[in-house]
PDB file of C-alpha atoms in Angstrom:
ATOM      1  CA  MET V  18      89.612 -21.308 -95.147  1.00 48.00           C
ATOM      2  CA  ARG V  19      86.677 -21.998 -92.667  1.00 52.00           C
ATOM      3  CA  ARG V  20      85.279 -25.698 -92.471  1.00 52.00           C
ATOM      4  CA  SER V  21      81.815 -25.969 -92.012  1.00 51.00           C
ATOM      5  CA  CYS V  22      80.273 -27.929 -89.094  1.00 54.00           C
ATOM      6  CA  ILE V  23      77.044 -29.884 -89.704  1.00 54.00           C
ATOM      7  CA  THR V  24      75.385 -31.354 -86.435  1.00 59.00           C
ATOM      8  CA  GLY V  25      72.468 -33.733 -85.828  1.00 60.00           C
ATOM      9  CA  PHE V  26      71.117 -36.775 -83.721  1.00 65.00           C
ATOM     10  CA  THR V  27      73.072 -39.790 -83.564  1.00 76.00           C
ATOM     11  CA  LEU V  28      71.277 -43.267 -83.851  1.00 74.00           C
ATOM     12  CA  ILE V  29      71.898 -43.760 -80.168  1.00 78.00           C
ATOM     13  CA  GLU V  30      70.066 -40.439 -78.930  1.00 73.00           C
ATOM     14  CA  ILE V  31      66.900 -41.276 -81.222  1.00 78.00           C
ATOM     15  CA  LEU V  32      66.539 -44.629 -79.856  1.00 78.00           C
ATOM     16  CA  ILE V  33      66.935 -43.037 -76.155  1.00 80.00           C
ATOM     17  CA  TYR V  34      64.401 -40.304 -77.227  1.00 76.00           C
ATOM     18  CA  THR V  35      61.844 -42.937 -78.825  1.00 81.00           C
ATOM     19  CA  ALA V  36      62.213 -44.991 -75.566  1.00 79.00           C
ATOM     20  CA  LEU V  37      61.330 -42.412 -73.026  1.00 81.00           C
ATOM     21  CA  PHE V  38      58.405 -40.849 -75.193  1.00 78.00           C
ATOM     22  CA  SER V  39      56.713 -44.466 -75.374  1.00 79.00           C
ATOM     23  CA  VAL V  40      57.112 -44.794 -71.778  1.00 79.00           C
ATOM     24  CA  VAL V  41      55.484 -41.574 -71.102  1.00 79.00           C
ATOM     25  CA  ALA V  42      52.783 -42.160 -73.844  1.00 77.00           C
ATOM     26  CA  VAL V  43      52.294 -45.793 -71.875  1.00 78.00           C
ATOM     27  CA  PHE V  44      51.853 -43.834 -68.532  1.00 75.00           C
ATOM     28  CA  LEU V  45      49.408 -41.238 -70.369  1.00 75.00           C
ATOM     29  CA  VAL V  46      47.375 -43.894 -71.736  1.00 77.00           C
ATOM     30  CA  ASN V  47      47.093 -45.656 -68.632  1.00 76.00           C
ATOM     31  CA  ILE V  48      46.188 -42.602 -66.614  1.00 75.00           C
ATOM     32  CA  LEU V  49      43.459 -41.556 -69.179  1.00 72.00           C
ATOM     33  CA  GLY V  50      41.864 -45.346 -69.353  1.00 68.00           C
ATOM     34  CA  THR V  51      41.747 -45.335 -65.476  1.00 70.00           C
ATOM     35  CA  THR V  52      40.351 -41.757 -65.448  1.00 69.00           C
ATOM     36  CA  VAL V  53      37.610 -42.742 -67.902  1.00 65.00           C
ATOM     37  CA  ARG V  54      36.874 -46.473 -66.053  1.00 68.00           C
ATOM     38  CA  VAL V  55      36.318 -44.399 -62.801  1.00 65.00           C
ATOM     39  CA  GLN V  56      34.248 -41.630 -64.257  1.00 66.00           C
ATOM     40  CA  THR V  57      32.036 -44.454 -66.024  1.00 65.00           C
ATOM     41  CA  ARG V  58      31.881 -46.406 -62.780  1.00 71.00           C
ATOM     42  CA  GLN V  59      30.866 -43.382 -60.713  1.00 70.00           C
ATOM     43  CA  SER V  60      28.257 -42.344 -63.564  1.00 75.00           C
ATOM     44  CA  ALA V  61      26.630 -46.080 -63.228  1.00 77.00           C
ATOM     45  CA  VAL V  62      26.562 -45.761 -59.564  1.00 78.00           C
ATOM     46  CA  ASN V  63      24.964 -42.566 -59.531  1.00 82.00           C
ATOM     47  CA  GLU V  64      22.370 -43.925 -62.120  1.00 83.00           C
ATOM     48  CA  LEU V  65      21.445 -46.925 -59.624  1.00 84.00           C
ATOM     49  CA  ASN V  66      21.186 -44.577 -56.753  1.00 85.00           C
ATOM     50  CA  GLN V  67      19.139 -42.092 -58.376  1.00 88.00           C
ATOM     51  CA  GLN V  68      16.630 -45.000 -59.841  1.00 88.00           C
ATOM     52  CA  ILE V  69      16.351 -46.908 -56.765  1.00 88.00           C
ATOM     53  CA  SER V  70      15.686 -43.827 -54.691  1.00 89.00           C
ATOM     54  CA  PHE V  71      13.166 -42.662 -57.256  1.00 90.00           C
ATOM     55  CA  VAL V  72      11.168 -46.148 -57.093  1.00 90.00           C
ATOM     56  CA  ALA V  73      11.449 -46.335 -53.326  1.00 89.00           C
ATOM     57  CA  SER V  74       9.965 -42.719 -53.185  1.00 90.00           C
ATOM     58  CA  THR V  75       7.012 -43.593 -55.574  1.00 91.00           C
ATOM     59  CA  ILE V  76       6.028 -46.565 -53.740  1.00 91.00           C
ATOM     60  CA  GLU V  77       5.868 -44.789 -50.751  1.00 90.00           C
ATOM     61  CA  ARG V  78       3.874 -41.970 -52.134  1.00 90.00           C
ATOM     62  CA  LEU V  79       1.546 -44.661 -53.584  1.00 91.00           C
ATOM     63  CA  VAL V  80       1.095 -46.379 -50.204  1.00 89.00           C
ATOM     64  CA  ARG V  81       0.729 -43.757 -48.180  1.00 86.00           C
ATOM     65  CA  ASN V  82      -2.268 -42.291 -50.576  1.00 86.00           C
ATOM     66  CA  SER V  83      -3.852 -45.631 -51.072  1.00 87.00           C
ATOM     67  CA  SER V  84      -7.128 -46.485 -49.312  1.00 83.00           C
ATOM     68  CA  LEU V  85      -6.307 -50.322 -48.896  1.00 84.00           C
ATOM     69  CA  ILE V  86      -3.163 -52.556 -49.212  1.00 88.00           C
ATOM     70  CA  GLU V  87      -5.059 -55.484 -50.996  1.00 89.00           C
ATOM     71  CA  ASN V  88      -2.208 -57.986 -50.981  1.00 90.00           C
ATOM     72  CA  GLN V  89      -2.934 -60.969 -48.882  1.00 90.00           C
ATOM     73  CA  ALA V  90      -1.356 -60.373 -45.305  1.00 88.00           C
ATOM     74  CA  GLY V  91       2.184 -62.273 -44.693  1.00 90.00           C
ATOM     75  CA  VAL V  92       2.544 -63.763 -48.219  1.00 92.00           C
ATOM     76  CA  ALA V  93       5.268 -62.767 -50.431  1.00 92.00           C
ATOM     77  CA  SER V  94       4.257 -61.300 -53.833  1.00 92.00           C
ATOM     78  CA  THR V  95       5.890 -60.025 -56.917  1.00 91.00           C
ATOM     79  CA  THR V  96       3.000 -57.463 -57.402  1.00 92.00           C
ATOM     80  CA  LEU V  97       1.915 -54.920 -54.832  1.00 93.00           C
ATOM     81  CA  ILE V  98      -1.794 -53.986 -55.350  1.00 93.00           C
ATOM     82  CA  LEU V  99      -3.251 -50.683 -53.981  1.00 92.00           C
ATOM     83  CA  ARG V 100      -6.651 -49.661 -53.691  1.00 90.00           C
ATOM     84  CA  MET V 101      -7.227 -46.047 -54.473  1.00 88.00           C
ATOM     85  CA  SER V 102      -9.949 -43.794 -53.795  1.00 82.00           C
ATOM     86  CA  ILE V 103      -9.863 -42.195 -57.344  1.00 86.00           C
ATOM     87  CA  SER V 104     -11.840 -44.729 -59.325  1.00 85.00           C
ATOM     88  CA  SER V 105      -9.480 -43.862 -62.531  1.00 89.00           C
ATOM     89  CA  LYS V 106      -6.554 -45.101 -60.542  1.00 90.00           C
ATOM     90  CA  ASP V 107      -8.174 -48.005 -58.669  1.00 88.00           C
ATOM     91  CA  PRO V 108      -6.645 -50.548 -58.229  1.00 92.00           C
ATOM     92  CA  THR V 109      -3.070 -49.184 -58.849  1.00 93.00           C
ATOM     93  CA  LYS V 110      -0.342 -51.926 -59.407  1.00 94.00           C
ATOM     94  CA  ILE V 111       3.284 -52.197 -58.991  1.00 93.00           C
ATOM     95  CA  PHE V 112       5.260 -54.765 -60.485  1.00 93.00           C
ATOM     96  CA  ALA V 113       8.191 -56.147 -62.371  1.00 89.00           C
ATOM     97  CA  ASP V 114       7.797 -57.405 -66.006  1.00 84.00           C
ATOM     98  CA  ALA V 115       8.234 -61.196 -66.771  1.00 77.00           C
ATOM     99  CA  SER V 116      11.859 -60.527 -67.861  1.00 82.00           C
ATOM    100  CA  ASN V 117      12.824 -58.368 -65.206  1.00 80.00           C
ATOM    101  CA  ALA V 118      13.737 -55.354 -67.369  1.00 84.00           C
ATOM    102  CA  ALA V 119      11.873 -52.577 -65.594  1.00 89.00           C
ATOM    103  CA  ILE V 120       9.590 -51.953 -62.842  1.00 91.00           C
ATOM    104  CA  TYR V 121       6.051 -50.868 -63.861  1.00 94.00           C
ATOM    105  CA  ILE V 122       2.821 -49.057 -62.555  1.00 93.00           C
ATOM    106  CA  GLN V 123      -0.543 -49.467 -63.874  1.00 93.00           C
ATOM    107  CA  GLU V 124      -3.433 -47.235 -62.689  1.00 93.00           C
ATOM    108  CA  GLY V 125      -6.787 -48.532 -63.178  1.00 91.00           C
ATOM    109  CA  SER V 126      -7.526 -49.789 -66.600  1.00 89.00           C
ATOM    110  CA  GLY V 127      -4.275 -47.700 -68.077  1.00 90.00           C
ATOM    111  CA  ASP V 128      -1.400 -48.954 -69.811  1.00 92.00           C
ATOM    112  CA  ALA V 129       1.606 -50.108 -67.566  1.00 91.00           C
ATOM    113  CA  LEU V 130       4.427 -47.313 -67.171  1.00 91.00           C
ATOM    114  CA  ALA V 131       7.939 -48.131 -66.719  1.00 91.00           C
ATOM    115  CA  ILE V 132       9.145 -46.109 -63.682  1.00 89.00           C
ATOM    116  CA  THR V 133      13.277 -47.317 -64.573  1.00 89.00           C
ATOM    117  CA  ASN V 134      14.914 -46.892 -67.727  1.00 88.00           C
ATOM    118  CA  THR V 135      17.089 -49.177 -69.765  1.00 86.00           C
ATOM    119  CA  ARG V 136      20.067 -48.309 -68.125  1.00 86.00           C
ATOM    120  CA  VAL V 137      19.121 -50.784 -65.158  1.00 87.00           C
ATOM    121  CA  LYS V 138      17.420 -54.143 -64.750  1.00 88.00           C
ATOM    122  CA  VAL V 139      15.667 -55.534 -61.880  1.00 89.00           C
ATOM    123  CA  GLY V 140      17.545 -58.421 -59.855  1.00 88.00           C
ATOM    124  CA  SER V 141      14.362 -58.981 -57.558  1.00 90.00           C
ATOM    125  CA  PHE V 142      11.362 -57.333 -56.434  1.00 92.00           C
ATOM    126  CA  GLN V 143       9.217 -58.756 -53.748  1.00 93.00           C
ATOM    127  CA  VAL V 144       6.546 -57.531 -51.475  1.00 93.00           C
ATOM    128  CA  THR V 145       5.042 -58.305 -48.219  1.00 93.00           C
ATOM    129  CA  LYS V 146       2.060 -56.977 -46.460  1.00 92.00           C
ATOM    130  CA  TYR V 147       2.097 -57.336 -42.687  1.00 89.00           C
ATOM    131  CA  GLU V 148      -1.391 -56.481 -40.565  1.00 82.00           C
ATOM    132  CA  ASN V 149      -0.776 -54.924 -37.198  1.00 73.00           C
ATOM    133  CA  PRO V 150      -3.807 -55.492 -34.883  1.00 66.00           C
ATOM    134  CA  GLY V 151      -5.349 -52.278 -34.026  1.00 58.00           C
ATOM    135  CA  GLY V 152      -2.393 -50.308 -35.807  1.00 64.00           C
ATOM    136  CA  ARG V 153      -1.722 -49.605 -39.555  1.00 75.00           C
ATOM    137  CA  ALA V 154      -0.897 -52.145 -42.071  1.00 83.00           C
ATOM    138  CA  VAL V 155       2.692 -52.084 -43.271  1.00 88.00           C
ATOM    139  CA  VAL V 156       4.182 -53.185 -46.615  1.00 91.00           C
ATOM    140  CA  GLN V 157       7.606 -54.843 -46.775  1.00 92.00           C
ATOM    141  CA  ILE V 158       9.585 -54.012 -50.130  1.00 92.00           C
ATOM    142  CA  ASN V 159      12.968 -55.901 -51.018  1.00 93.00           C
ATOM    143  CA  LEU V 160      14.177 -54.638 -54.406  1.00 91.00           C
ATOM    144  CA  THR V 161      17.648 -55.131 -56.104  1.00 90.00           C
ATOM    145  CA  LEU V 162      18.438 -53.071 -59.135  1.00 89.00           C
ATOM    146  CA  GLU V 163      21.414 -53.969 -61.484  1.00 88.00           C
ATOM    147  CA  TYR V 164      23.182 -51.748 -63.877  1.00 85.00           C
ATOM    148  CA  ASN V 165      22.612 -53.042 -67.387  1.00 83.00           C
ATOM    149  CA  SER V 166      26.013 -53.681 -68.752  1.00 81.00           C
ATOM    150  CA  ASP V 167      28.043 -56.789 -70.438  1.00 80.00           C
ATOM    151  CA  ASN V 168      31.162 -55.240 -69.228  1.00 79.00           C
ATOM    152  CA  PRO V 169      31.878 -57.403 -66.128  1.00 76.00           C
ATOM    153  CA  GLN V 170      33.415 -54.119 -64.602  1.00 73.00           C
ATOM    154  CA  PHE V 171      30.327 -52.427 -64.409  1.00 73.00           C
ATOM    155  CA  GLN V 172      27.990 -55.322 -63.482  1.00 74.00           C
ATOM    156  CA  PHE V 173      27.176 -54.395 -59.879  1.00 80.00           C
ATOM    157  CA  SER V 174      23.905 -53.926 -58.221  1.00 82.00           C
ATOM    158  CA  ARG V 175      21.985 -51.899 -55.179  1.00 86.00           C
ATOM    159  CA  ASN V 176      19.623 -53.309 -52.795  1.00 88.00           C
ATOM    160  CA  LEU V 177      16.691 -51.603 -50.953  1.00 87.00           C
ATOM    161  CA  ARG V 178      14.763 -53.452 -48.333  1.00 89.00           C
ATOM    162  CA  THR V 179      12.290 -51.055 -46.347  1.00 88.00           C
ATOM    163  CA  ALA V 180       8.877 -50.931 -44.898  1.00 87.00           C
ATOM    164  CA  ILE V 181       6.152 -48.435 -45.587  1.00 87.00           C
ATOM    165  CA  ALA V 182       3.141 -47.754 -43.354  1.00 83.00           C
ATOM    166  CA  ARG V 183      -0.289 -46.665 -44.951  1.00 76.00           C
ATOM    167  CA  VAL V 184      -0.829 -43.443 -42.579  1.00 65.00           C
ATOM    168  CA  SER V 185      -3.889 -41.714 -44.528  1.00 53.00           C
ATOM    169  CA  ALA V 186      -7.418 -42.032 -43.183  1.00 57.00           C
ATOM    170  CA  ALA V 187      -9.089 -44.995 -44.691  1.00 57.00           C
ATOM    171  CA  ASN V 188     -11.265 -44.561 -47.883  1.00 55.00           C
ATOM    172  CA  PHE V 189     -13.480 -47.404 -48.626  1.00 59.00           C
ATOM    173  CA  ASP V 190     -14.375 -48.066 -52.479  1.00 60.00           C
ATOM    174  CA  SER V 191     -16.799 -50.918 -51.836  1.00 65.00           C
ATOM    175  CA  SER V 192     -19.092 -52.434 -49.204  1.00 73.00           C
ATOM    176  CA  LEU V 193     -17.376 -52.905 -45.751  1.00 74.00           C
ATOM    177  CA  ILE V 194     -18.215 -56.628 -45.337  1.00 74.00           C
ATOM    178  CA  PRO V 195     -16.608 -58.616 -42.217  1.00 75.00           C
ATOM    179  CA  THR V 196     -15.139 -62.149 -43.208  1.00 70.00           C
ATOM    180  CA  GLY V 197     -16.992 -63.918 -40.467  1.00 68.00           C
ATOM    181  CA  GLY V 198     -20.103 -63.620 -37.991  1.00 71.00           C
ATOM    182  CA  GLY V 199     -20.096 -61.903 -34.263  1.00 72.00           C
ATOM    183  CA  PHE V 200     -17.879 -58.716 -35.242  1.00 77.00           C
ATOM    184  CA  ASN V 201     -18.905 -55.620 -33.512  1.00 78.00           C
ATOM    185  CA  ILE V 202     -18.253 -51.783 -34.490  1.00 79.00           C
ATOM    186  CA  GLY V 203     -16.728 -50.800 -31.557  1.00 75.00           C
ATOM    187  CA  SER V 204     -16.429 -52.222 -28.532  1.00 72.00           C
ATOM    188  CA  ALA V 205     -15.578 -51.668 -24.271  1.00 70.00           C
ATOM    189  CA  ALA V 206     -14.273 -48.265 -24.423  1.00 69.00           C
ATOM    190  CA  SER V 207     -17.189 -47.259 -27.227  1.00 69.00           C
ATOM    191  CA  THR V 208     -14.125 -46.278 -29.235  1.00 70.00           C
ATOM    192  CA  TRP V 209     -16.322 -44.721 -31.934  1.00 75.00           C
ATOM    193  CA  ASN V 210     -18.078 -41.250 -31.616  1.00 77.00           C
ATOM    194  CA  ASN V 211     -20.659 -40.043 -33.794  1.00 80.00           C
ATOM    195  CA  ALA V 212     -21.839 -41.913 -37.282  1.00 80.00           C
ATOM    196  CA  TYR V 213     -23.457 -40.330 -40.148  1.00 80.00           C
ATOM    197  CA  PHE V 214     -25.367 -42.048 -42.981  1.00 80.00           C
ATOM    198  CA  SER V 215     -26.653 -40.445 -46.166  1.00 78.00           C
ATOM    199  CA  GLY V 216     -29.014 -43.807 -46.801  1.00 77.00           C
ATOM    200  CA  ALA V 217     -30.811 -45.919 -44.749  1.00 80.00           C
ATOM    201  CA  VAL V 218     -29.517 -47.921 -41.973  1.00 82.00           C
ATOM    202  CA  GLY V 219     -31.083 -51.849 -41.503  1.00 80.00           C
ATOM    203  CA  ILE V 220     -30.912 -53.742 -38.230  1.00 81.00           C
ATOM    204  CA  GLY V 221     -31.773 -57.421 -38.583  1.00 79.00           C
ATOM    205  CA  THR V 222     -33.122 -56.923 -42.489  1.00 80.00           C
ATOM    206  CA  ALA V 223     -31.318 -56.973 -45.891  1.00 76.00           C
ATOM    207  CA  THR V 224     -34.111 -54.641 -47.445  1.00 80.00           C
ATOM    208  CA  ILE V 225     -35.367 -51.242 -46.378  1.00 81.00           C
ATOM    209  CA  GLY V 226     -38.852 -50.017 -47.491  1.00 77.00           C
ATOM    210  CA  SER V 227     -39.076 -46.787 -49.806  1.00 78.00           C
ATOM    211  CA  GLY V 228     -38.707 -43.681 -47.533  1.00 78.00           C
ATOM    212  CA  ILE V 229     -37.563 -45.579 -44.497  1.00 81.00           C
ATOM    213  CA  LYS V 230     -34.591 -44.234 -42.737  1.00 81.00           C
ATOM    214  CA  LEU V 231     -34.335 -47.160 -39.928  1.00 82.00           C
ATOM    215  CA  GLY V 232     -35.455 -50.393 -40.541  1.00 81.00           C
ATOM    216  CA  VAL V 233     -35.454 -53.050 -37.504  1.00 82.00           C
ATOM    217  CA  SER V 234     -36.538 -56.825 -38.243  1.00 81.00           C
ATOM    218  CA  GLY V 235     -36.634 -59.846 -35.486  1.00 77.00           C
ATOM    219  CA  GLY V 236     -36.055 -57.424 -32.419  1.00 78.00           C
ATOM    220  CA  ASN V 237     -37.066 -54.165 -30.387  1.00 82.00           C
ATOM    221  CA  ILE V 238     -35.821 -50.813 -29.860  1.00 83.00           C
ATOM    222  CA  ALA V 239     -34.851 -50.240 -26.474  1.00 83.00           C
ATOM    223  CA  VAL V 240     -34.588 -46.781 -24.470  1.00 82.00           C
ATOM    224  CA  TYR V 241     -32.769 -47.483 -21.539  1.00 82.00           C
ATOM    225  CA  ASP V 242     -32.455 -44.028 -19.804  1.00 83.00           C
ATOM    226  CA  ALA V 243     -35.337 -42.951 -17.492  1.00 81.00           C
ATOM    227  CA  GLY V 244     -37.074 -40.045 -19.357  1.00 79.00           C
ATOM    228  CA  GLY V 245     -35.663 -41.088 -22.758  1.00 84.00           C
ATOM    229  CA  GLY V 246     -37.861 -41.558 -25.677  1.00 83.00           C
ATOM    230  CA  LEU V 247     -38.636 -40.816 -29.450  1.00 85.00           C
ATOM    231  CA  ILE V 248     -38.413 -37.378 -30.527  1.00 86.00           C
ATOM    232  CA  VAL V 249     -40.450 -35.966 -33.343  1.00 87.00           C
ATOM    233  CA  LYS V 250     -41.214 -33.064 -35.197  1.00 87.00           C
ATOM    234  CA  ILE V 251     -45.066 -31.968 -35.683  1.00 87.00           C
ATOM    235  CA  PRO V 252     -46.003 -31.462 -39.442  1.00 87.00           C
ATOM    236  CA  ASP V 253     -45.714 -27.929 -39.424  1.00 87.00           C
ATOM    237  CA  GLY V 254     -42.201 -28.001 -38.075  1.00 81.00           C
ATOM    238  CA  THR V 255     -42.561 -25.419 -35.381  1.00 86.00           C
ATOM    239  CA  SER V 256     -41.959 -27.700 -32.402  1.00 89.00           C
ATOM    240  CA  CYS V 257     -40.966 -31.292 -31.437  1.00 90.00           C
ATOM    241  CA  TYR V 258     -42.515 -33.625 -28.775  1.00 88.00           C
ATOM    242  CA  ARG V 259     -40.788 -36.215 -26.958  1.00 88.00           C
ATOM    243  CA  ILE V 260     -42.997 -39.408 -26.904  1.00 86.00           C
ATOM    244  CA  SER V 261     -42.284 -41.535 -23.732  1.00 88.00           C
ATOM    245  CA  VAL V 262     -44.465 -43.579 -21.347  1.00 87.00           C
ATOM    246  CA  THR V 263     -45.447 -43.022 -17.465  1.00 86.00           C
ATOM    247  CA  ASN V 264     -44.835 -45.546 -14.567  1.00 86.00           C
ATOM    248  CA  THR V 265     -47.969 -47.045 -15.039  1.00 85.00           C
ATOM    249  CA  GLY V 266     -47.248 -47.578 -18.988  1.00 82.00           C
ATOM    250  CA  THR V 267     -49.375 -44.337 -20.323  1.00 88.00           C
ATOM    251  CA  VAL V 268     -48.142 -42.847 -23.140  1.00 87.00           C
ATOM    252  CA  THR V 269     -47.193 -39.385 -23.125  1.00 88.00           C
ATOM    253  CA  SER V 270     -45.630 -36.727 -25.050  1.00 86.00           C
ATOM    254  CA  THR V 271     -43.888 -33.762 -23.855  1.00 87.00           C
ATOM    255  CA  VAL V 272     -42.765 -30.530 -25.803  1.00 90.00           C
ATOM    256  CA  VAL V 273     -38.836 -30.507 -26.051  1.00 88.00           C
ATOM    257  CA  ALA V 274     -36.334 -28.457 -28.152  1.00 88.00           C
ATOM    258  CA  CYS V 275     -35.823 -29.897 -31.651  1.00 86.00           C
ATOM    259  CA  PRO V 276     -32.282 -31.402 -32.095  1.00 79.00           C
TER     260      PRO V 276
END
């Protein structure tokens, strides 16, 4: 007669297996949690880097394309004001809102548009213009962006400190008026070359009569070169004459090539 044999786990073995499973599970959960935290932190860092880079490149593009940096020189401000040659974009303002939620750009009379999203907030935004005599105006940017999270593990920031020079040629959107008297256009080396005006030129006068292209008040027009004079074209437009004087003061006219 054969005896049947029934096998199974003892209580001790079950407890050992349970303990081993618990230890392995704890390690796996810790590894998974660490991986998720690292990925989340790296995603936050990438978000900060991308947004601060985009803000910097946008400000640089606008400054370089501007006609004038209107901020007062040497005075820190929370708003950068740029004059633009395109009337619909003049002026262009770059600023942070009152709650420092985002960086905004406002072109002309249009609505202010955010150039940062809700995943970051503004720690600080400050601009300072510097004038270089004989050189270009430079605007210094101090910007701090912070990752927008209530979790202390993800509350970190990125700071940008840079200077941008306006390199494009000057485009004037309004009258060019000196801040005081006694200023000249050009000097010792006669730096300027030719000048062209589509309207009239007034010297010593604030008004120009109808049909007059050059008006002089309170002074004379001097020709210092010997043989020089006033060149005029005859009514039929076929030739030109230079009107000058002889050594005895006699007015003469000489045919010359029309300029």
